[in-house]
mmCIF file of C-alpha atoms in Angstrom:
data_model
loop_
_atom_site.group_PDB
_atom_site.id
_atom_site.type_symbol
_atom_site.label_atom_id
_atom_site.label_comp_id
_atom_site.label_asym_id
_atom_site.label_seq_id
_atom_site.Cartn_x
_atom_site.Cartn_y
_atom_site.Cartn_z
ATOM 1 C CA UNK A 1 111.402 93.017 115.490
ATOM 2 C CA UNK A 2 108.972 94.857 116.043
ATOM 3 C CA UNK A 3 107.072 95.974 112.678
ATOM 4 C CA UNK A 4 105.061 98.900 112.597
ATOM 5 C CA UNK A 5 104.770 100.598 115.539
ATOM 6 C CA UNK A 6 102.070 103.437 116.060
ATOM 7 C CA UNK A 7 101.878 105.788 119.354
ATOM 8 C CA UNK A 8 100.164 107.061 121.002
ATOM 9 C CA UNK A 9 96.830 104.168 120.349
ATOM 10 C CA UNK A 10 94.206 106.022 122.090
ATOM 11 C CA UNK A 11 94.333 110.586 122.260
ATOM 12 C CA UNK A 12 90.554 112.775 122.692
ATOM 13 C CA UNK A 13 91.451 115.807 120.527
ATOM 14 C CA UNK A 14 89.475 119.258 121.244
ATOM 15 C CA UNK A 15 88.273 121.374 118.367
ATOM 16 C CA UNK A 16 91.039 122.906 116.875
ATOM 17 C CA UNK A 17 94.102 121.809 118.762
ATOM 18 C CA UNK A 18 96.359 119.873 116.493
ATOM 19 C CA UNK A 19 98.706 117.187 117.349
ATOM 20 C CA UNK A 20 100.691 114.336 115.459
ATOM 21 C CA UNK A 21 100.584 110.280 114.745
ATOM 22 C CA UNK A 22 103.945 109.190 114.934
ATOM 23 C CA UNK A 23 104.689 105.629 113.113
ATOM 24 C CA UNK A 24 108.044 104.086 113.174
ATOM 25 C CA UNK A 25 108.334 100.528 111.191
ATOM 26 C CA UNK A 26 111.987 99.430 111.908
ATOM 27 C CA UNK A 27 112.200 96.907 108.401
ATOM 28 C CA UNK A 28 113.978 99.227 106.029
ATOM 29 C CA UNK A 29 110.600 99.335 104.147
ATOM 30 C CA UNK A 30 109.905 102.124 101.399
ATOM 31 C CA UNK A 31 106.869 102.762 101.239
ATOM 32 C CA UNK A 32 104.683 103.755 103.694
ATOM 33 C CA UNK A 33 101.313 105.048 104.425
ATOM 34 C CA UNK A 34 98.124 106.309 106.080
ATOM 35 C CA UNK A 35 94.160 104.918 106.411
ATOM 36 C CA UNK A 36 91.701 106.279 108.281
ATOM 37 C CA UNK A 37 89.411 103.035 109.570
ATOM 38 C CA UNK A 38 85.566 104.723 109.728
ATOM 39 C CA UNK A 39 82.535 101.768 110.054
ATOM 40 C CA UNK A 40 80.968 101.379 106.757
ATOM 41 C CA UNK A 41 83.186 102.499 104.487
ATOM 42 C CA UNK A 42 86.467 100.363 104.889
ATOM 43 C CA UNK A 43 90.505 101.971 105.244
ATOM 44 C CA UNK A 44 90.484 105.253 103.313
ATOM 45 C CA UNK A 45 93.976 106.209 101.965
ATOM 46 C CA UNK A 46 95.255 109.924 103.430
ATOM 47 C CA UNK A 47 98.738 110.132 102.539
ATOM 48 C CA UNK A 48 101.586 107.415 100.800
ATOM 49 C CA UNK A 49 105.556 108.611 100.507
ATOM 50 C CA UNK A 50 107.647 105.910 98.180
ATOM 51 C CA UNK A 51 110.762 107.075 100.144
ATOM 52 C CA UNK A 52 112.014 109.528 102.345
ATOM 53 C CA UNK A 53 111.827 112.871 101.088
ATOM 54 C CA UNK A 54 109.361 111.773 99.180
ATOM 55 C CA UNK A 55 105.246 112.399 100.044
ATOM 56 C CA UNK A 56 101.992 112.728 97.900
ATOM 57 C CA UNK A 57 98.819 112.760 98.666
ATOM 58 C CA UNK A 58 95.485 109.573 98.699
ATOM 59 C CA UNK A 59 91.874 109.791 98.257
ATOM 60 C CA UNK A 60 90.993 112.707 101.715
ATOM 61 C CA UNK A 61 94.134 114.223 102.446
ATOM 62 C CA UNK A 62 92.178 117.117 103.560
ATOM 63 C CA UNK A 63 93.251 118.634 106.907
ATOM 64 C CA UNK A 64 95.796 116.379 107.183
ATOM 65 C CA UNK A 65 99.921 117.078 106.455
ATOM 66 C CA UNK A 66 102.622 114.138 106.660
ATOM 67 C CA UNK A 67 106.731 113.694 106.015
ATOM 68 C CA UNK A 68 108.844 111.732 105.905
ATOM 69 C CA UNK A 69 112.500 113.220 106.457
ATOM 70 C CA UNK A 70 113.418 108.977 107.415
ATOM 71 C CA UNK A 71 113.309 105.417 105.672
ATOM 72 C CA UNK A 72 111.994 104.306 109.379
ATOM 73 C CA UNK A 73 109.609 107.368 110.415
ATOM 74 C CA UNK A 74 105.706 109.006 109.029
ATOM 75 C CA UNK A 75 104.157 110.870 110.885
ATOM 76 C CA UNK A 76 100.650 112.251 109.948
ATOM 77 C CA UNK A 77 99.700 115.564 112.268
ATOM 78 C CA UNK A 78 96.160 116.636 112.563
ATOM 79 C CA UNK A 79 96.407 120.796 112.319
ATOM 80 C CA UNK A 80 93.265 121.957 113.637
ATOM 81 C CA UNK A 81 91.326 118.688 114.650
ATOM 82 C CA UNK A 82 87.398 118.594 113.377
ATOM 83 C CA UNK A 83 85.090 115.782 115.049
ATOM 84 C CA UNK A 84 85.672 114.394 111.068
ATOM 85 C CA UNK A 85 88.540 113.634 111.557
ATOM 86 C CA UNK A 86 87.582 111.469 115.072
ATOM 87 C CA UNK A 87 88.149 107.908 113.490
ATOM 88 C CA UNK A 88 90.813 105.550 113.740
ATOM 89 C CA UNK A 89 93.652 105.306 111.678
ATOM 90 C CA UNK A 90 96.338 103.214 110.555
ATOM 91 C CA UNK A 91 100.235 103.197 109.439
ATOM 92 C CA UNK A 92 101.504 100.065 106.939
ATOM 93 C CA UNK A 93 104.460 99.597 105.293
ATOM 94 C CA UNK A 94 106.030 97.967 102.453
ATOM 95 C CA UNK A 95 109.232 96.709 101.011
ATOM 96 C CA UNK A 96 107.864 98.829 97.490
ATOM 97 C CA UNK A 97 104.544 99.733 96.784
ATOM 98 C CA UNK A 98 103.076 96.750 94.715
ATOM 99 C CA UNK A 99 104.267 94.832 97.923
ATOM 100 C CA UNK A 100 101.533 93.606 100.782
ATOM 101 C CA UNK A 101 100.629 96.655 103.470
ATOM 102 C CA UNK A 102 102.245 94.769 107.415
ATOM 103 C CA UNK A 103 99.759 97.539 109.237
ATOM 104 C CA UNK A 104 100.600 98.998 112.958
ATOM 105 C CA UNK A 105 97.789 98.640 115.334
ATOM 106 C CA UNK A 106 95.974 101.769 114.863
ATOM 107 C CA UNK A 107 95.223 105.322 116.907
ATOM 108 C CA UNK A 108 91.627 105.242 118.183
ATOM 109 C CA UNK A 109 91.329 109.367 118.109
ATOM 110 C CA UNK A 110 88.342 111.156 119.325
ATOM 111 C CA UNK A 111 88.093 114.576 118.494
ATOM 112 C CA UNK A 112 84.980 116.841 120.970
ATOM 113 C CA UNK B 1 85.540 106.335 96.270
ATOM 114 C CA UNK B 2 86.366 102.465 97.038
ATOM 115 C CA UNK B 3 87.552 100.682 93.944
ATOM 116 C CA UNK B 4 86.655 97.331 95.392
ATOM 117 C CA UNK B 5 83.571 95.835 97.073
ATOM 118 C CA UNK B 6 82.683 93.373 99.025
ATOM 119 C CA UNK B 7 79.557 90.504 99.659
ATOM 120 C CA UNK B 8 78.141 90.122 101.384
ATOM 121 C CA UNK B 9 78.430 92.707 104.587
ATOM 122 C CA UNK B 10 77.927 89.991 107.358
ATOM 123 C CA UNK B 11 78.082 86.544 107.010
ATOM 124 C CA UNK B 12 77.738 84.050 110.307
ATOM 125 C CA UNK B 13 78.512 79.703 110.469
ATOM 126 C CA UNK B 14 78.735 76.856 112.511
ATOM 127 C CA UNK B 15 82.400 75.734 112.942
ATOM 128 C CA UNK B 16 83.379 73.397 109.973
ATOM 129 C CA UNK B 17 81.684 75.134 107.245
ATOM 130 C CA UNK B 18 83.410 76.608 104.230
ATOM 131 C CA UNK B 19 82.708 80.537 104.387
ATOM 132 C CA UNK B 20 82.784 82.612 100.821
ATOM 133 C CA UNK B 21 83.758 86.293 100.003
ATOM 134 C CA UNK B 22 83.385 88.202 97.144
ATOM 135 C CA UNK B 23 85.422 91.342 96.228
ATOM 136 C CA UNK B 24 83.837 94.118 93.031
ATOM 137 C CA UNK B 25 86.333 96.458 91.898
ATOM 138 C CA UNK B 26 85.607 98.990 88.608
ATOM 139 C CA UNK B 27 88.952 99.978 87.062
ATOM 140 C CA UNK B 28 92.131 96.907 85.507
ATOM 141 C CA UNK B 29 94.557 96.131 88.600
ATOM 142 C CA UNK B 30 98.258 95.197 88.943
ATOM 143 C CA UNK B 31 97.095 92.905 91.994
ATOM 144 C CA UNK B 32 94.474 92.085 94.363
ATOM 145 C CA UNK B 33 94.981 91.055 98.104
ATOM 146 C CA UNK B 34 93.168 90.166 100.895
ATOM 147 C CA UNK B 35 93.291 90.769 104.289
ATOM 148 C CA UNK B 36 91.973 90.195 107.528
ATOM 149 C CA UNK B 37 91.220 92.003 110.866
ATOM 150 C CA UNK B 38 91.114 91.617 113.767
ATOM 151 C CA UNK B 39 89.085 93.243 116.928
ATOM 152 C CA UNK B 40 90.347 95.959 117.876
ATOM 153 C CA UNK B 41 93.985 95.413 115.683
ATOM 154 C CA UNK B 42 95.481 96.350 112.585
ATOM 155 C CA UNK B 43 95.330 94.104 109.498
ATOM 156 C CA UNK B 44 97.014 91.424 108.468
ATOM 157 C CA UNK B 45 97.455 90.230 104.783
ATOM 158 C CA UNK B 46 96.777 86.496 103.987
ATOM 159 C CA UNK B 47 97.114 86.533 99.965
ATOM 160 C CA UNK B 48 98.090 88.581 96.959
ATOM 161 C CA UNK B 49 96.811 87.205 93.250
ATOM 162 C CA UNK B 50 97.729 88.987 90.001
ATOM 163 C CA UNK B 51 96.186 89.833 87.448
ATOM 164 C CA UNK B 52 97.216 87.188 85.559
ATOM 165 C CA UNK B 53 96.608 84.472 87.854
ATOM 166 C CA UNK B 54 93.179 82.752 88.268
ATOM 167 C CA UNK B 55 93.186 81.091 90.961
ATOM 168 C CA UNK B 56 95.353 81.038 94.039
ATOM 169 C CA UNK B 57 95.774 78.419 97.238
ATOM 170 C CA UNK B 58 97.360 79.187 100.772
ATOM 171 C CA UNK B 59 95.841 76.563 104.046
ATOM 172 C CA UNK B 60 92.570 76.434 104.050
ATOM 173 C CA UNK B 61 91.855 79.487 102.196
ATOM 174 C CA UNK B 62 92.084 80.463 97.753
ATOM 175 C CA UNK B 63 90.844 82.827 96.124
ATOM 176 C CA UNK B 64 90.053 83.328 92.602
ATOM 177 C CA UNK B 65 90.250 86.399 89.771
ATOM 178 C CA UNK B 66 88.243 86.655 86.593
ATOM 179 C CA UNK B 67 88.975 90.319 85.880
ATOM 180 C CA UNK B 68 86.849 89.813 82.661
ATOM 181 C CA UNK B 69 83.897 89.965 85.694
ATOM 182 C CA UNK B 70 86.412 92.246 87.798
ATOM 183 C CA UNK B 71 85.598 90.377 91.009
ATOM 184 C CA UNK B 72 87.136 88.212 93.374
ATOM 185 C CA UNK B 73 86.481 85.418 95.621
ATOM 186 C CA UNK B 74 87.868 83.904 98.933
ATOM 187 C CA UNK B 75 86.855 80.717 100.073
ATOM 188 C CA UNK B 76 88.059 79.694 103.718
ATOM 189 C CA UNK B 77 87.600 75.894 104.320
ATOM 190 C CA UNK B 78 86.282 74.096 107.650
ATOM 191 C CA UNK B 79 86.413 77.242 109.498
ATOM 192 C CA UNK B 80 87.332 77.317 112.667
ATOM 193 C CA UNK B 81 86.254 79.840 114.965
ATOM 194 C CA UNK B 82 89.258 82.058 115.272
ATOM 195 C CA UNK B 83 88.986 82.250 111.597
ATOM 196 C CA UNK B 84 86.134 85.476 113.269
ATOM 197 C CA UNK B 85 87.088 88.655 111.875
ATOM 198 C CA UNK B 86 86.988 91.300 109.111
ATOM 199 C CA UNK B 87 87.965 90.465 106.186
ATOM 200 C CA UNK B 88 88.431 93.449 103.144
ATOM 201 C CA UNK B 89 90.141 92.986 99.295
ATOM 202 C CA UNK B 90 92.387 95.727 98.254
ATOM 203 C CA UNK B 91 93.037 96.439 94.735
ATOM 204 C CA UNK B 92 96.654 98.495 93.086
ATOM 205 C CA UNK B 93 95.518 99.346 89.761
ATOM 206 C CA UNK B 94 97.248 100.635 86.996
ATOM 207 C CA UNK B 95 98.658 104.100 87.926
ATOM 208 C CA UNK B 96 99.459 102.463 90.930
ATOM 209 C CA UNK B 97 100.853 103.543 94.176
ATOM 210 C CA UNK B 98 98.097 103.787 95.933
ATOM 211 C CA UNK B 99 96.045 100.298 97.577
ATOM 212 C CA UNK B 100 92.647 100.676 97.779
ATOM 213 C CA UNK B 101 90.583 98.973 99.671
ATOM 214 C CA UNK B 102 86.622 97.669 99.905
ATOM 215 C CA UNK B 103 84.476 98.121 102.545
ATOM 216 C CA UNK B 104 84.809 94.313 103.885
ATOM 217 C CA UNK B 105 83.363 91.675 105.454
ATOM 218 C CA UNK B 106 82.154 89.990 108.737
ATOM 219 C CA UNK B 107 82.523 87.077 109.016
ATOM 220 C CA UNK B 108 80.974 85.105 112.749
ATOM 221 C CA UNK B 109 82.108 81.075 113.052
ATOM 222 C CA UNK B 110 79.992 79.834 115.762
ATOM 223 C CA UNK B 111 81.507 76.968 117.693
#
């Protein structure tokens, strides 16, 4: 039972490049979410999903897209990377929106 | 904007001492959760307290919730060096699909 798996662990992008951060969970959780963590800011919610086929915006959605075609996977796409998107990104899941979250170990992204 | 705000921002204590961290929030909540984050890792859930509960215990952890003051505290008793981590509170507001985190308290336990 791997829990929440995020890939890659580290990534460096140039401004304007696009990429997808992968997130997969093997716990059959309905609820999945993406956060970014910046120094002194805590975690800020980017997008979330309450089930396959359903996604919604969080606090800081601009510049990011998500999709949820399966229960297991919740990829986060950066359409045109900007230096302001340099951050550590965490994916999390839970059985439902009211239950505690299980976090992956994060992807550290640097945009130059 | 952040819902929960932790206080203090950083705390340094000796092994064996108690550590108390506080969290304040702004709007009505369904529940409040505390998480721990070790350096370079994801967050790990510690304890959840519902809005109709006032106190909850889990091992060396004690959480209190005062909904009239919109505040919560996390007490770690008899701290150990392994408790060194960042601690975050998170609230699940009534409009509810979102768990909103505070900026965290950095705890250092010196051995």
